[in-house]
Coordinates of C-alpha atoms in Angstrom, one line a residue:
M161 CA -176.0 115.3 6.8
T162 CA -175.6 118.8 7.6
E163 CA -173.7 121.6 5.8
Y164 CA -170.0 120.4 7.7
G165 CA -171.6 117.7 10.4
R166 CA -171.6 114.1 9.8
G167 CA -175.6 112.4 10.3
P168 CA -176.7 109.5 12.1
G169 CA -174.4 106.2 10.5
S170 CA -171.4 108.0 9.3
E171 CA -168.0 106.4 10.8
P172 CA -166.5 106.7 13.8
W173 CA -163.7 109.0 14.4
H174 CA -160.7 106.9 15.5
P175 CA -157.3 108.4 17.5
E176 CA -155.3 107.6 14.9
D177 CA -157.0 109.2 11.6
P178 CA -154.0 110.7 10.1
L179 CA -156.0 113.9 10.5
Y180 CA -156.4 114.1 13.8
G181 CA -153.1 112.1 15.3
D182 CA -151.6 114.6 16.0
Q183 CA -154.8 115.4 17.8
G184 CA -156.3 117.8 15.3
W185 CA -155.7 121.3 14.6
G186 CA -154.0 121.7 18.3
G187 CA -157.3 121.2 19.7
R188 CA -158.9 124.1 19.1
Q189 CA -162.8 123.4 19.4
A190 CA -166.0 125.4 20.1
A191 CA -166.3 127.5 23.0
H192 CA -167.4 125.4 26.0
G193 CA -171.9 125.6 25.6
Q194 CA -171.4 127.0 22.2
G195 CA -173.2 125.1 20.0
Q196 CA -171.0 124.0 16.7
Y197 CA -173.9 125.7 14.2
G198 CA -173.4 129.1 16.3
D199 CA -176.3 128.3 18.8
Q200 CA -176.7 130.5 21.4
Q201 CA -174.3 130.0 25.1
Q202 CA -175.7 126.5 27.2
S203 CA -177.6 127.7 30.4
Y204 CA -174.3 125.6 32.2
Q205 CA -171.4 123.7 31.8
Q206 CA -170.9 121.0 30.1
D207 CA -167.4 118.7 29.6
P208 CA -167.1 118.1 25.9
Y209 CA -164.4 115.9 26.2
A210 CA -165.4 113.2 28.7
Q211 CA -169.2 113.8 26.5
Q212 CA -167.1 113.1 23.1
Y213 CA -165.0 109.8 23.6
Q214 CA -167.8 107.8 26.1
G215 CA -169.8 108.8 22.5
H216 CA -166.9 108.5 20.9
Q217 CA -169.2 111.0 17.8
P218 CA -166.4 113.0 15.8
Q219 CA -167.6 116.1 13.8
E220 CA -166.4 116.4 10.4
P221 CA -163.2 117.2 9.6
Y222 CA -164.0 120.1 8.1
A223 CA -166.2 121.3 10.6
Q224 CA -163.3 121.4 12.0
H225 CA -162.7 124.6 10.1
Q226 CA -164.5 126.7 11.2
Q227 CA -164.5 126.6 14.4
Y228 CA -161.2 126.6 14.4
G229 CA -161.8 130.1 13.2
Q230 CA -164.4 130.5 16.2
Q231 CA -162.3 129.1 18.6
H232 CA -159.6 131.7 17.5
Q233 CA -161.1 134.6 18.1
Q234 CA -162.8 133.7 21.2
Y235 CA -159.2 132.7 22.8
D236 CA -158.7 136.2 21.8
Q237 CA -161.8 138.0 23.3
Q238 CA -161.2 136.2 26.3
Q239 CA -157.3 137.2 27.1
N240 CA -159.0 140.7 26.9
H241 CA -160.9 140.2 29.8
Q242 CA -158.8 138.7 31.1
Q243 CA -156.1 140.9 30.4
Y244 CA -158.4 144.2 31.8
G245 CA -159.5 142.3 35.2
A246 CA -163.0 140.7 33.8
P247 CA -164.2 138.0 36.4
Q248 CA -162.9 134.5 35.3
H249 CA -164.7 131.6 35.9
D250 CA -164.1 127.1 35.2
P251 CA -166.2 126.6 32.2
Y252 CA -165.3 123.4 33.1
A253 CA -167.3 123.2 36.3
Q254 CA -170.6 121.1 36.4
Q255 CA -174.1 124.1 37.3
P256 CA -175.8 122.7 40.5
G257 CA -178.5 120.8 39.1
A258 CA -177.7 120.4 35.7
Q259 CA -177.2 117.9 33.7
P260 CA -174.0 117.4 30.8
Q261 CA -176.2 117.4 27.5
Y262 CA -174.1 116.6 24.3
N263 CA -175.2 119.0 21.3
G264 CA -172.4 117.8 19.2
G265 CA -170.2 121.2 19.9
W266 CA -167.1 121.7 21.0
D267 CA -166.5 123.5 23.7
T268 CA -164.4 126.7 22.4
G269 CA -162.7 127.4 25.5
Q270 CA -164.7 130.7 26.3
Q271 CA -163.9 131.7 29.8
S272 CA -165.8 135.4 31.8
A273 CA -162.9 138.4 32.3
M274 CA -161.0 137.5 35.0
A275 CA -160.1 140.3 37.8
Y276 CA -156.3 142.9 37.0
G277 CA -154.3 141.0 39.2
A278 CA -155.6 138.2 39.9
E279 CA -154.6 134.7 39.7
P280 CA -155.2 133.2 36.6
Q281 CA -156.1 129.8 36.7
D282 CA -155.7 126.5 34.3
P283 CA -159.0 126.4 32.7
Y284 CA -157.8 122.5 31.7
A285 CA -157.0 122.2 35.7
Q286 CA -159.3 118.8 36.1
H287 CA -162.6 119.3 38.3
P288 CA -164.8 116.8 40.1
G289 CA -166.9 115.6 37.4
A290 CA -164.1 115.2 34.5
Y291 CA -163.0 113.0 32.6
D292 CA -160.4 110.7 34.0
T293 CA -159.3 113.4 37.2
G294 CA -156.9 110.4 38.3
Q295 CA -154.2 110.8 35.8
D296 CA -153.1 113.8 33.6
H297 CA -152.4 111.4 30.5
Y298 CA -151.0 114.6 29.1
G299 CA -148.0 114.9 30.0
T300 CA -146.6 111.7 29.4
P301 CA -144.8 110.6 25.6
E302 CA -147.5 108.3 25.0
A303 CA -150.1 111.2 25.0
Y304 CA -149.0 111.6 21.2
P305 CA -147.8 108.2 19.3
P306 CA -146.5 109.1 16.1
P307 CA -149.5 109.3 13.1
R308 CA -149.5 105.5 11.1
P309 CA -151.4 105.0 8.1
P310 CA -154.8 102.9 8.9
G311 CA -153.5 99.8 7.6
R312 CA -150.9 99.3 9.8
R313 CA -152.6 100.4 13.0
E314 CA -152.2 98.4 17.0
A315 CA -154.0 99.7 19.3
A316 CA -155.9 98.2 22.1
P317 CA -159.8 98.0 21.2
G318 CA -161.5 100.3 24.2
Q319 CA -158.6 102.1 24.4
Q320 CA -159.2 105.8 25.4
Q321 CA -156.4 107.3 23.8
S322 CA -155.7 111.2 25.9
R323 CA -155.5 114.3 23.9
Q324 CA -152.9 116.9 23.8
E325 CA -153.4 120.1 26.1
P326 CA -154.2 122.4 23.6
T327 CA -151.4 124.9 25.5
D328 CA -149.7 127.2 22.6
W329 CA -150.8 127.7 19.1
G330 CA -148.2 125.8 17.0
A331 CA -146.0 126.1 20.0
D332 CA -145.5 121.5 19.6
E333 CA -142.2 120.5 18.0
P334 CA -142.5 117.1 16.0
Q335 CA -140.9 114.6 17.2
E336 CA -138.5 112.5 15.1
E337 CA -140.1 109.4 13.3
T338 CA -138.9 106.8 13.0
H339 CA -140.9 104.0 10.6
P340 CA -140.1 103.0 7.6
F341 CA -143.0 105.0 5.9
F342 CA -141.9 108.1 7.0
T343 CA -138.2 107.3 7.4
G344 CA -138.4 105.8 3.1
A345 CA -136.2 102.9 5.0
D346 CA -137.0 99.2 2.7
A347 CA -139.9 97.6 4.1
P348 CA -138.7 93.9 5.6
A349 CA -138.2 91.4 3.1
G350 CA -141.1 89.1 2.6
R351 CA -143.6 91.0 4.4
E352 CA -146.7 89.0 4.0
P353 CA -149.4 92.0 3.7
R354 CA -152.0 92.0 7.4
D355 CA -155.6 91.4 7.2
D356 CA -156.1 94.5 9.0
D357 CA -154.9 96.3 5.2
D358 CA -157.2 98.5 3.8
D359 CA -159.0 97.8 0.4
P360 CA -157.0 98.0 -2.7
D361 CA -159.7 100.3 -3.7
D362 CA -159.0 102.9 -1.1
D363 CA -158.6 106.5 -2.1
G364 CA -155.3 106.6 1.0
S365 CA -154.0 102.7 0.2
R366 CA -153.5 104.0 -3.5
S367 CA -151.7 106.7 -2.0
S368 CA -149.6 105.0 0.8
R369 CA -148.5 102.8 -2.2
R370 CA -147.5 105.4 -5.0
D371 CA -145.8 107.0 -2.2
R372 CA -143.4 104.0 -1.5
G373 CA -143.2 102.9 -5.2
G374 CA -141.4 106.8 -5.7
D375 CA -139.8 105.6 -2.8
E376 CA -138.6 102.7 -4.6
R377 CA -138.1 104.5 -7.4
R378 CA -136.1 106.5 -5.9
G379 CA -134.5 103.8 -4.3
G380 CA -133.3 102.5 -7.4
K381 CA -132.2 105.8 -9.1
G382 CA -130.6 106.6 -6.6
K383 CA -128.4 103.3 -6.3
K384 CA -128.2 104.0 -10.1
K385 CA -126.5 106.6 -8.5
K386 CA -124.6 105.5 -6.5
S387 CA -123.2 102.6 -9.3
R388 CA -122.7 105.8 -11.3
S389 CA -120.4 106.6 -8.6
G390 CA -118.7 103.5 -7.9
V391 CA -117.8 103.1 -12.1
A392 CA -117.0 107.5 -12.6
C393 CA -114.6 106.9 -9.0
L394 CA -113.1 103.9 -10.2
V395 CA -112.6 105.2 -13.8
V396 CA -111.2 109.0 -12.5
S397 CA -108.5 106.6 -10.2
V398 CA -107.5 104.3 -13.0
V399 CA -106.3 108.1 -15.2
L400 CA -104.7 109.3 -12.2
V401 CA -102.0 106.3 -11.6
G402 CA -101.9 106.2 -15.9
G403 CA -101.1 109.4 -16.3
L404 CA -98.1 109.0 -12.8
G405 CA -97.0 106.3 -14.4
G406 CA -96.2 107.9 -17.8
V407 CA -95.1 110.7 -16.2
S408 CA -92.6 108.4 -14.0
Y409 CA -91.8 106.7 -17.3
V410 CA -91.3 110.2 -19.0
G411 CA -88.3 111.1 -16.3
Y412 CA -86.8 108.0 -15.4
T413 CA -86.0 108.2 -19.6
F414 CA -85.4 111.9 -19.4
W415 CA -83.2 111.1 -16.6
Q416 CA -81.4 107.9 -17.9
K417 CA -80.5 109.9 -21.2
Q418 CA -79.2 112.4 -19.2
F419 CA -77.0 111.2 -16.3
G420 CA -77.7 107.5 -16.6
A421 CA -75.6 104.7 -18.9
P422 CA -76.6 103.6 -22.1
A423 CA -78.8 100.0 -22.4
D424 CA -75.4 97.9 -24.1
Y425 CA -74.5 94.0 -24.7
T426 CA -72.1 92.5 -22.2
G427 CA -69.6 89.7 -23.8
S428 CA -68.1 89.8 -27.8
G429 CA -71.7 88.3 -29.4
T430 CA -73.5 84.8 -29.7
G431 CA -72.0 82.8 -32.4
E432 CA -74.2 84.1 -35.1
Q433 CA -73.0 85.7 -37.6
V434 CA -74.7 88.6 -39.3
E435 CA -72.9 90.3 -42.6
V436 CA -72.8 94.7 -42.7
E437 CA -73.0 97.3 -44.7
I438 CA -72.0 100.1 -44.0
P439 CA -72.3 102.8 -47.2
E440 CA -70.3 105.7 -47.9
G441 CA -70.6 109.1 -45.9
A442 CA -71.3 106.7 -43.2
F443 CA -70.6 108.3 -39.2
G444 CA -71.4 108.3 -35.6
Y445 CA -75.0 107.7 -35.2
D446 CA -75.1 106.6 -38.8
I447 CA -73.1 103.6 -38.0
A448 CA -74.6 102.6 -35.1
N449 CA -78.3 102.8 -35.9
I450 CA -77.6 100.4 -38.9
L451 CA -75.3 98.2 -36.4
R452 CA -79.4 98.3 -34.1
K453 CA -80.9 97.3 -36.9
K454 CA -79.2 93.7 -37.2
G455 CA -79.2 93.3 -33.9
V456 CA -75.2 94.2 -33.6
I457 CA -75.8 96.2 -30.3
K458 CA -78.0 97.6 -28.0
S459 CA -78.4 101.0 -28.1
S460 CA -76.9 104.3 -30.4
D461 CA -76.1 105.6 -28.0
A462 CA -73.2 103.2 -25.8
F463 CA -71.6 102.7 -29.8
V464 CA -71.0 106.4 -30.2
A465 CA -69.7 106.2 -26.4
A466 CA -67.4 103.6 -27.1
Q467 CA -66.0 104.7 -30.7
N468 CA -65.4 108.3 -29.3
D469 CA -63.4 106.1 -26.3
N470 CA -61.3 104.5 -28.7
P471 CA -58.9 106.2 -30.5
K472 CA -59.1 104.9 -34.3
G473 CA -62.9 105.0 -33.8
K474 CA -63.1 107.7 -35.9
S475 CA -61.4 106.1 -38.9
L476 CA -64.3 103.7 -39.5
Q477 CA -64.3 103.1 -43.4
A478 CA -67.9 102.5 -45.6
G479 CA -67.6 98.2 -46.5
V480 CA -69.3 95.1 -45.1
Y481 CA -68.6 93.3 -42.3
L482 CA -68.7 89.9 -40.9
L483 CA -69.9 90.8 -37.5
K484 CA -71.8 88.8 -34.7
K485 CA -75.1 89.6 -33.0
E486 CA -75.5 91.4 -29.6
M487 CA -72.2 92.1 -28.9
S488 CA -70.9 95.2 -26.4
A489 CA -70.0 98.4 -28.6
A490 CA -66.4 98.0 -27.8
S491 CA -66.3 95.0 -28.9
A492 CA -68.0 95.7 -31.6
I493 CA -65.8 98.8 -33.0
S494 CA -62.8 96.4 -31.8
L495 CA -63.6 94.3 -34.5
M496 CA -64.5 96.5 -37.4
L497 CA -61.2 98.5 -37.2
D498 CA -59.6 94.7 -37.6
P499 CA -59.6 93.9 -41.3
K500 CA -60.5 90.9 -40.6
S501 CA -64.2 91.7 -39.7
Q502 CA -64.1 93.5 -43.4
N503 CA -65.8 91.3 -46.0
P504 CA -66.1 93.5 -49.4
F505 CA -66.4 92.6 -52.5
V506 CA -63.8 94.8 -53.8
I507 CA -62.7 95.0 -57.6
P508 CA -59.2 95.1 -58.3
E509 CA -58.2 98.0 -60.4
G510 CA -57.8 96.0 -64.7
T511 CA -60.5 93.7 -63.7
R512 CA -62.3 92.9 -67.1
N513 CA -66.4 93.6 -67.0
A514 CA -66.8 89.2 -67.6
T515 CA -64.7 88.7 -64.8
V516 CA -66.7 91.2 -62.1
Y517 CA -70.1 89.1 -63.8
E518 CA -69.5 86.4 -62.2
M519 CA -68.1 87.9 -58.8
I520 CA -70.6 89.4 -57.7
D521 CA -73.2 86.1 -59.1
K522 CA -70.5 84.0 -57.4
R523 CA -71.3 86.6 -53.7
L524 CA -74.6 87.1 -54.3
E525 CA -75.0 82.4 -54.9
L526 CA -76.9 83.1 -57.8
K527 CA -76.9 81.3 -61.2
K528 CA -73.6 82.0 -63.7
G529 CA -74.6 84.0 -65.8
T530 CA -77.4 86.7 -64.2
T531 CA -75.0 89.7 -64.2
A532 CA -74.4 89.6 -66.7
D533 CA -77.0 88.9 -68.7
I534 CA -78.4 92.3 -66.4
A535 CA -75.9 94.4 -68.1
K536 CA -75.9 93.8 -71.1
T537 CA -80.3 93.9 -71.0
K538 CA -80.3 97.6 -68.3
A539 CA -77.1 99.2 -69.5
E540 CA -78.3 101.9 -69.8
S541 CA -80.4 102.6 -66.6
L542 CA -77.4 102.5 -64.4
G543 CA -76.5 105.7 -64.8
L544 CA -73.4 105.7 -68.0
P545 CA -72.7 109.4 -68.5
D546 CA -73.9 111.7 -71.4
W547 CA -70.6 110.8 -73.1
A548 CA -70.4 106.9 -72.6
D549 CA -70.4 105.7 -76.7
D550 CA -73.5 104.0 -77.4
N551 CA -71.3 102.1 -80.8
P552 CA -73.0 98.9 -82.2
D553 CA -69.3 97.5 -81.9
V554 CA -68.9 98.0 -78.3
K555 CA -68.8 94.8 -76.8
D556 CA -70.2 96.3 -73.6
P557 CA -71.2 100.0 -72.5
L558 CA -70.7 99.6 -68.8
E559 CA -66.6 98.5 -69.2
G560 CA -64.5 101.2 -67.8
F561 CA -67.4 102.3 -65.7
L562 CA -67.8 99.4 -62.5
Y563 CA -64.3 101.7 -61.1
P564 CA -62.1 99.2 -59.6
A565 CA -63.1 99.7 -54.8
A566 CA -64.5 97.9 -52.0
Y567 CA -68.0 98.3 -52.4
P568 CA -70.6 96.6 -49.6
V569 CA -72.2 93.9 -51.1
A570 CA -74.0 91.6 -48.4
K571 CA -76.5 88.6 -49.7
G572 CA -79.8 88.4 -50.7
S573 CA -79.1 92.2 -52.5
K574 CA -80.4 92.5 -56.3
P575 CA -77.2 92.6 -58.9
E576 CA -78.4 95.8 -60.4
D577 CA -78.2 97.5 -57.4
A578 CA -73.9 95.7 -56.9
L579 CA -74.1 97.6 -60.8
K580 CA -75.7 100.8 -60.3
R581 CA -73.0 101.7 -57.1
M582 CA -69.8 101.3 -59.0
V583 CA -71.1 102.4 -61.7
T584 CA -72.2 105.7 -59.4
R585 CA -68.5 105.7 -58.7
A586 CA -66.8 105.4 -61.6
N587 CA -68.6 109.4 -62.4
K588 CA -67.7 110.9 -58.8
E589 CA -63.8 109.5 -59.7
Y590 CA -64.0 111.2 -63.9
G591 CA -66.0 114.5 -61.9
K592 CA -63.2 114.8 -59.8
V593 CA -60.2 116.0 -63.4
D594 CA -61.3 117.5 -66.3
L595 CA -61.8 114.4 -69.0
E596 CA -63.0 116.4 -72.1
A597 CA -60.4 119.5 -72.0
S598 CA -57.9 116.1 -71.7
A599 CA -58.8 114.3 -74.9
K600 CA -59.3 117.3 -76.5
K601 CA -55.6 118.6 -75.6
L602 CA -54.2 115.1 -75.9
G603 CA -55.8 114.9 -79.3
L604 CA -58.6 112.9 -78.4
K605 CA -62.4 113.0 -79.8
T606 CA -63.7 112.1 -76.8
P607 CA -63.6 111.8 -72.5
W608 CA -64.9 107.8 -73.9
E609 CA -61.2 107.8 -75.8
L610 CA -59.1 109.0 -73.0
V611 CA -61.4 106.3 -70.6
T612 CA -59.5 104.1 -73.4
V613 CA -56.5 105.1 -73.2
A614 CA -56.7 104.8 -69.5
S615 CA -58.0 101.1 -69.3
L616 CA -54.8 100.3 -71.3
V617 CA -52.4 101.6 -69.9
Q618 CA -54.1 99.7 -66.9
V619 CA -53.5 96.3 -68.4
E620 CA -49.5 96.8 -69.8
G621 CA -48.0 98.2 -67.5
K622 CA -48.0 96.0 -65.0
Y623 CA -46.4 98.4 -62.7
K624 CA -47.3 102.3 -61.6
H625 CA -44.6 103.8 -62.0
D626 CA -43.4 102.7 -65.3
F627 CA -47.7 103.9 -66.2
D628 CA -46.0 107.3 -67.4
K629 CA -44.3 106.0 -70.2
V630 CA -46.6 103.5 -71.7
A631 CA -48.8 105.9 -71.3
R632 CA -46.2 108.4 -74.0
V633 CA -46.0 104.9 -76.3
V634 CA -49.8 104.9 -76.7
Y635 CA -50.0 108.4 -78.1
N636 CA -46.4 107.7 -79.8
R637 CA -48.0 104.7 -81.9
L638 CA -51.2 107.0 -82.5
K639 CA -49.7 109.5 -84.5
P640 CA -50.5 109.3 -88.1
G641 CA -47.1 109.3 -89.4
N642 CA -45.3 106.7 -87.3
M643 CA -43.4 104.9 -89.7
E644 CA -42.8 102.2 -86.4
T645 CA -46.3 100.1 -86.8
V646 CA -48.2 102.7 -88.9
G647 CA -50.7 103.9 -86.0
R648 CA -51.5 100.8 -85.3
L649 CA -51.0 99.7 -81.3
E650 CA -50.7 96.3 -81.7
F651 CA -50.6 95.7 -78.2
D652 CA -51.6 91.6 -76.9
S653 CA -54.2 92.7 -74.6
T654 CA -56.3 93.5 -77.4
V655 CA -56.1 90.0 -78.5
N656 CA -56.7 88.6 -75.2
Y657 CA -59.8 90.4 -74.4
I658 CA -61.0 89.2 -78.0
K659 CA -60.5 86.2 -76.6
N660 CA -61.3 86.7 -72.8
E661 CA -57.7 85.1 -71.8
S662 CA -55.0 86.3 -69.9
T663 CA -51.8 85.4 -71.2
L664 CA -48.3 86.0 -73.0
D665 CA -48.4 83.9 -76.3
V666 CA -51.2 85.1 -77.9
G667 CA -49.3 84.0 -81.2
A668 CA -48.3 84.5 -84.5
V669 CA -48.5 88.0 -85.8
D670 CA -48.9 87.5 -89.0
D671 CA -52.4 84.6 -87.6
L672 CA -53.1 87.9 -85.3
R673 CA -53.5 90.0 -87.8
K674 CA -56.0 87.6 -89.2
I675 CA -58.8 88.0 -86.6
D676 CA -61.2 90.9 -87.4
D677 CA -62.7 92.3 -84.9
P678 CA -63.4 95.7 -83.6
Y679 CA -61.1 95.0 -80.5
N680 CA -57.9 93.7 -82.7
T681 CA -55.6 96.4 -82.8
Y682 CA -53.1 94.6 -85.2
K683 CA -55.1 94.9 -87.7
I684 CA -57.3 97.6 -87.1
I685 CA -55.5 101.8 -87.3
G686 CA -55.8 103.6 -83.8
L687 CA -58.2 102.7 -80.5
P688 CA -60.2 99.8 -79.8
S689 CA -64.1 100.7 -80.1
G690 CA -63.9 100.6 -75.9
P691 CA -62.3 100.6 -72.9
I692 CA -60.5 96.4 -72.4
S693 CA -61.0 96.9 -68.2
N694 CA -62.0 99.0 -65.7
P695 CA -58.9 101.4 -65.0
G696 CA -57.5 102.9 -62.0
A697 CA -56.7 106.3 -60.2
D698 CA -53.1 105.7 -61.5
A699 CA -53.7 105.1 -64.4
L700 CA -55.7 107.1 -65.7
H701 CA -53.8 110.4 -64.7
S702 CA -51.0 108.7 -66.5
A703 CA -53.5 108.9 -69.8
M704 CA -54.1 112.1 -68.6
N705 CA -50.0 113.0 -68.3
P706 CA -47.5 111.2 -69.9
T707 CA -44.2 111.2 -69.8
P708 CA -42.9 113.1 -72.7
G709 CA -40.1 110.6 -75.1
P710 CA -39.8 109.1 -78.1
W711 CA -40.6 105.4 -77.2
Y712 CA -43.0 103.2 -79.7
Y713 CA -42.3 99.6 -77.6
F714 CA -40.8 98.5 -74.4
V715 CA -40.5 94.7 -72.7
S716 CA -41.7 94.7 -69.1
I717 CA -38.0 92.4 -67.3
N718 CA -38.9 92.6 -63.5
E719 CA -40.9 95.0 -61.7
D720 CA -38.0 96.8 -60.8
K721 CA -37.5 96.5 -64.7
T722 CA -38.6 98.0 -68.4
V723 CA -36.6 99.0 -70.9
F724 CA -37.9 101.0 -73.7
A725 CA -37.0 101.3 -77.3
E726 CA -37.5 104.0 -80.3
T727 CA -36.9 101.3 -82.5
N728 CA -38.2 97.9 -83.4
E729 CA -34.1 96.8 -84.2
E730 CA -34.4 98.2 -80.6
H731 CA -37.0 96.8 -78.9
E732 CA -36.4 92.6 -80.5
R733 CA -32.9 93.7 -79.1
N734 CA -34.4 94.0 -75.8
R735 CA -36.8 91.4 -75.5
R736 CA -34.3 88.4 -76.2
E737 CA -32.1 89.5 -73.8
Y738 CA -35.5 89.3 -71.3
E739 CA -36.2 85.9 -73.0
D740 CA -32.7 84.9 -72.5
G741 CA -31.7 86.2 -68.7
K742 CA -35.6 84.1 -68.1
A743 CA -34.2 81.2 -69.6
G744 CA -31.0 81.4 -67.7
Q745 CA -32.4 81.5 -63.9

């Protein structure tokens, strides 16, 4: 093989070869009459197209590059000759008597000079003897079929393709490709390999497979991207819908709070009762929140609104109430204002601690004695004041500190919680007055003794209007120079406290003096070791402010009459009158 051309035995050139399917490099061949290797111009003209197609002897693609340069140079020379009037002749016209010979070259398209102003001739016009003078194949769409890979050619055997007429360099516009190989569309599913497919080892075939593989990979990535895009759109849509829903909910809630009616139940509630404890100092929304948590009302706003609408709504007090579940706010307030709904734990004035312990056990449904045991073991942790006497003779250090009042003792609560609440209330009430200063003024040693005096006044005086004089009797008997009782109080209430009884007939005086107990005022001089009851505010006030008088004795005839006496003789007379009058009734 020569340096540029193909030698004998080389593969024939096909019109649909990928390199030449679009007429190579625009149909640029060697000039007519000149060899492709620079030979001298022939003395005759020949039709290189006719012989070339007849012999099917294509040149090597690399030779085309050299010819392209020669053709371009000669084409410019032809134009220059034509411009200055050089005569022009048809390079394709046959010389008389000359035989066309194929020398393996291409016609360069060189023409003789044409005279200035002469009408240029078409160098590609068909002449007698030229190839296929009957039809112009260059003017039909079939002249430029789209290139196809070698494995997909369907050219009929022996069919000759027309070449594109070289009119202008690069003037041809590429046609739109529709074949799947060029458009990137997926090949038909299930396509079987054709018999004329190239060998798998062929470079072109491998290149095609790489291209197809690349397209497939790119297609796969595209599908993944599309899938990702769909998921992203779905996520964005969900976020937008969720955000819109959240904004709508917040807006609706705000509108309901500002302008809408608060949520509320209807009616007087279900048949299920619930015990609700309202602590001291709770008002408005405090009470409403407690009721809402217990399931009595539906919303706090509805309760507050109903409380404001009710003229007596602001008079709700602390305590324990028996209510029903799912009541309307207005019904709940009306029931709480009714004393029948209240279920407080009430300690009457003058009640002993022993009785209070039994009441707590019963209220909390505990074993009898449970609260008494807790009071005995946890007294110091319940909040007693510093001045509380820790004398070992004191029977119950909590006596006098379970302040008489109404307390919220709900079922399920602990006994120590109830006791601590009562001690706290006593400290609060005692703190309102100056017990220490009052005790010193009255000749007492400590506030503890003042509370003890108040407990005696509470039990001995049956009626409050007599408390001031009863308190004076206590202080008169405590005087050291007392010749009537010689410093002894001699109160039956102290004997009843010792015996845990409540009776008027405690026995003969001589028998009472035999009871050896620090609380037996018939035997000891002075006050008992500690309080014998839980005094109320009235008894405490009278103990701090006794009515002046010389009385050492008194006897209560009835609610409206209590007789006080200075001497024992007078007292005995009064007592006999009382007994006779009682017997005469």
